[in-house]
């Protein structure tokens, strides 16, 4: 147990956990999900908890408030917050602590705000409830904090409803709310995971600034090592509820001791090797001046043209709302475009899905972001993969069964074990593999991948990328890879299309786009991707401040 | 991550000889019964034997695909054997009514199969759900074997009017001198049977319409939706009375519609509006899922989308609604009978039994309340089961 702290050595120990053990209920049985965790946090110190989903990081974060989620229970160890034993404390005592001295910022600010009340009313509720301030004082205070967190129009933004501000602003308003009673400890549970990279920067900067300003201790939970490197003084790496490694952030990033930490650090290092020769005159897919809108007057796609060649990967990059998914929908015919044409293998495709022949549909397949909603929960893997075989290729009976097994082997799932499973009996990564197999079953030439890795843990996502790459090498399929994650783009793409508000702002080969000179927006996107260097955020902010 | 290991290895069967002997016993029983029915008619005998074998094949196929255990196998075999033992003990009654005996056997086996299939969930059912299931099963068994269980036949006048309880007539006789207990038992069969058929029809119409509406959207949805609105705008009891009196003397192609068919169709249509609303709402949530989009992208037709993608995922709320709807139809039917427009005499029916004998209440006799009590008990039982089922499928937990 290290007692040394980095720059957070500003005071006494605030929170201590010893031998913390938490159990969770699944299938009517209790399983240990957090094993003997020891944790020390000093005043003003930021502790990063990192690990993949299921590592128990959120459970520990919530336990810091003396609370266990429904379906979980704390079965062992001690939690002492500033001299108060939270396991022995009564509900009433804990209620007084929560909000006033310990605050919590959840991953989805949109889901945590009550949509029926104005932001400022939700802000003032807590200090007024705890008797720290009167309402007018709290309101004045809120405006100060809003300004501090660099929210636009800090005087009036509080009088808006949650749906009237953007996701990044909402997350900052949430942070302001957590700060309202000047707590000693804030638990940040993946506060930026749901945000775009460019928005993430703003929120990270704001959180870092206020935590430092008010000397608040924080537990920062994330699965992204690069983000935690910016925020934390000390990092604890967790896996399956066990502590893997603990240390000072800088030291750990520079010299990880454990293999698991090293794998987490190396997660973005995968690079595509070599690329197929292309025939410039014969693109597989050519999109000409595509424009589309969702029934309204607002154009979601404006005059988009692009090409995809055989056995190549084209990454389409942009923030949410940039029209990249709409582009995929327009190409597949799910959303017939208003203008423009789609050529596939030299032949013009009818604009609407209904007008296309099964053969045309077969040649272009799609994989989705959320594998759990893309698989019918009532169909077994055999039928999920078997249906395209039956539908497009007319395979039945033993032929079909054999081919399904071949495909399962191809996506590295043991056929005997997985063929009769339901999607609910698969992990996220396995589900995404089944989705890939379903797309492959149709023997397509182009697969459109819509954010296929963003719902997955980093290590799993990397495995999926490697699998997709191997399949491309073996089967010569082309990918249109829609993503907001530039690390993925670096890893897998041959060509890049950058989109902003429905328009293509830059396109070209990977080297052209990723090396300067960039378009202004590409530059912003590229510079916003967190790097492992702990000084990256400070340097970047300094650079941006100097530029403006 | 929950990984079921059910399918990995099927547990060992009970001893093969035990199962072979019991299968042979059931077979023998069925054939003997069957010969009772057909007697000298050779053609009917051949057809009937084919039918029996077809049915056996279906049961066996289902049986093979069932996730089951040795205990489950034993349970099914035991239940069947117990029923057969009863039949042998009271062979006179049972053999005189072979059709009812068959039907009873069918119900016993169906119940046993279902119980084994869902044993994993059943084991955890709360006492209220068990109570509900026992009540429902009791009613179903009574309804299935009514002629065997009842002391007299349905419409037979066996004594004086309004005889008291006890003696030959356990619950006395009614206004025409028919046995109360017999009427009550036959009433279960008629009322439950008709309510069941009506609910099924209502779900067929409403469910299909609702899913069509959800899957197609646009003007189909508008037309179906507005049509349902119109039907729902009129109070259903009054509307039903109206329709019944209009169509009673109506004929199709010169054929008069049987009053029972008319009743079933009218109630089914009126009730299908509620089913439509639910199916449409549930379907709407499902058609926006990515897996439905995948199916559309693949070029699947409407039928596939509805039957393979939407329907299986809409089942839990619909099954729960089926239970509730069944109760409402049942009450509605009894209400109509009470008003004299439902099931027509001399067919025994709980609603009309209350009305016909209502005078007794003024003399302080509670006998006419028995059918009302029977209705109430079944309604409560079905609701307990449905509550539990909804609780299960909605994933609610019992924390705090």
CSV table of C-alpha atoms in Angstrom, one decimal, chain A residues 25-28 68 70-71 329 332-334 353-354 358 361-362 364-366 368-370 372-380 384 387-388 390-392 420-421 423-428 430 438, chain B residues 1-5 7-8 67 117 120 123-124 215-216 286 288-301 304-305 307-317 393 397-400:
chain,number,residue,atom,x,y,z
A,25,UNK,CA,-26.7,-11.2,-7.1
A,26,UNK,CA,-27.0,-13.1,-10.3
A,27,UNK,CA,-29.2,-16.1,-11.0
A,28,UNK,CA,-30.3,-16.1,-7.3
A,68,UNK,CA,-24.5,-0.5,-2.5
A,70,UNK,CA,-29.8,-2.8,-5.6
A,71,UNK,CA,-28.8,-6.4,-6.1
A,329,UNK,CA,-28.5,4.8,-44.1
A,332,UNK,CA,-28.2,1.2,-47.8
A,333,UNK,CA,-31.5,2.6,-48.9
A,334,UNK,CA,-33.0,2.8,-45.4
A,353,UNK,CA,-34.5,-0.4,-50.0
A,354,UNK,CA,-37.8,-1.8,-51.3
A,358,UNK,CA,-32.1,-9.5,-53.0
A,361,UNK,CA,-28.9,-6.3,-50.9
A,362,UNK,CA,-26.7,-9.3,-50.4
A,364,UNK,CA,-23.8,-4.8,-49.1
A,365,UNK,CA,-24.1,-5.8,-45.4
A,366,UNK,CA,-24.2,-3.8,-42.2
A,368,UNK,CA,-24.3,-2.1,-35.8
A,369,UNK,CA,-23.0,-0.3,-32.8
A,370,UNK,CA,-25.0,-2.1,-30.2
A,372,UNK,CA,-27.4,-6.5,-28.1
A,373,UNK,CA,-30.1,-4.7,-30.0
A,374,UNK,CA,-28.9,-5.9,-33.4
A,375,UNK,CA,-29.5,-9.6,-32.5
A,376,UNK,CA,-33.0,-10.9,-32.0
A,377,UNK,CA,-33.0,-12.1,-28.3
A,378,UNK,CA,-35.3,-15.0,-29.2
A,379,UNK,CA,-33.2,-16.5,-31.9
A,380,UNK,CA,-30.3,-18.9,-31.4
A,384,UNK,CA,-29.2,-15.8,-36.7
A,387,UNK,CA,-31.0,-17.1,-42.1
A,388,UNK,CA,-28.9,-15.1,-44.6
A,390,UNK,CA,-31.1,-19.6,-46.4
A,391,UNK,CA,-32.4,-16.3,-47.7
A,392,UNK,CA,-29.7,-15.3,-50.2
A,420,UNK,CA,-27.3,-23.2,-29.9
A,421,UNK,CA,-26.8,-20.2,-27.6
A,423,UNK,CA,-27.8,-13.7,-27.6
A,424,UNK,CA,-28.4,-13.3,-23.8
A,425,UNK,CA,-25.9,-16.0,-23.2
A,426,UNK,CA,-23.1,-14.2,-25.0
A,427,UNK,CA,-20.8,-11.4,-23.9
A,428,UNK,CA,-20.7,-8.1,-25.7
A,430,UNK,CA,-19.1,-12.5,-28.6
A,438,UNK,CA,-24.2,-12.8,-39.9
B,1,UNK,CA,-22.9,-13.2,-17.7
B,2,UNK,CA,-25.4,-16.0,-17.4
B,3,UNK,CA,-24.6,-19.0,-19.4
B,4,UNK,CA,-27.1,-21.8,-19.3
B,5,UNK,CA,-25.7,-25.2,-19.4
B,7,UNK,CA,-28.4,-28.0,-23.3
B,8,UNK,CA,-25.0,-29.4,-22.9
B,67,UNK,CA,-35.2,-29.2,-21.9
B,117,UNK,CA,-41.1,-27.0,-19.5
B,120,UNK,CA,-37.3,-23.7,-13.5
B,123,UNK,CA,-40.2,-23.5,-8.5
B,124,UNK,CA,-39.7,-19.9,-7.6
B,215,UNK,CA,-44.7,-2.9,-38.9
B,216,UNK,CA,-46.3,-1.0,-41.8
B,286,UNK,CA,-39.8,-3.7,-31.3
B,288,UNK,CA,-37.4,0.2,-34.1
B,289,UNK,CA,-34.8,-2.3,-32.8
B,290,UNK,CA,-31.7,-2.8,-34.9
B,291,UNK,CA,-32.5,-6.5,-35.5
B,292,UNK,CA,-35.7,-5.6,-37.2
B,293,UNK,CA,-33.8,-3.2,-39.4
B,294,UNK,CA,-31.3,-6.0,-40.1
B,295,UNK,CA,-34.2,-8.1,-41.3
B,296,UNK,CA,-35.5,-5.4,-43.5
B,297,UNK,CA,-32.1,-4.7,-44.8
B,298,UNK,CA,-31.8,-8.3,-45.7
B,299,UNK,CA,-35.0,-7.9,-47.8
B,300,UNK,CA,-37.3,-10.0,-45.6
B,301,UNK,CA,-41.0,-9.7,-46.2
B,304,UNK,CA,-41.2,-12.8,-41.6
B,305,UNK,CA,-40.8,-9.5,-39.8
B,307,UNK,CA,-43.9,-13.7,-37.1
B,308,UNK,CA,-40.1,-14.1,-36.5
B,309,UNK,CA,-38.8,-10.8,-35.3
B,310,UNK,CA,-41.7,-8.9,-33.7
B,311,UNK,CA,-44.0,-11.6,-32.3
B,312,UNK,CA,-41.6,-13.7,-30.2
B,313,UNK,CA,-40.3,-10.6,-28.5
B,314,UNK,CA,-43.9,-9.3,-27.9
B,315,UNK,CA,-45.0,-12.5,-26.3
B,316,UNK,CA,-44.6,-11.8,-22.6
B,317,UNK,CA,-46.8,-8.7,-22.3
B,393,UNK,CA,-41.0,-11.1,-17.5
B,397,UNK,CA,-36.9,-7.7,-8.4
B,398,UNK,CA,-37.9,-7.9,-4.9
B,399,UNK,CA,-35.4,-5.6,-3.4
B,400,UNK,CA,-36.6,-3.2,-0.7
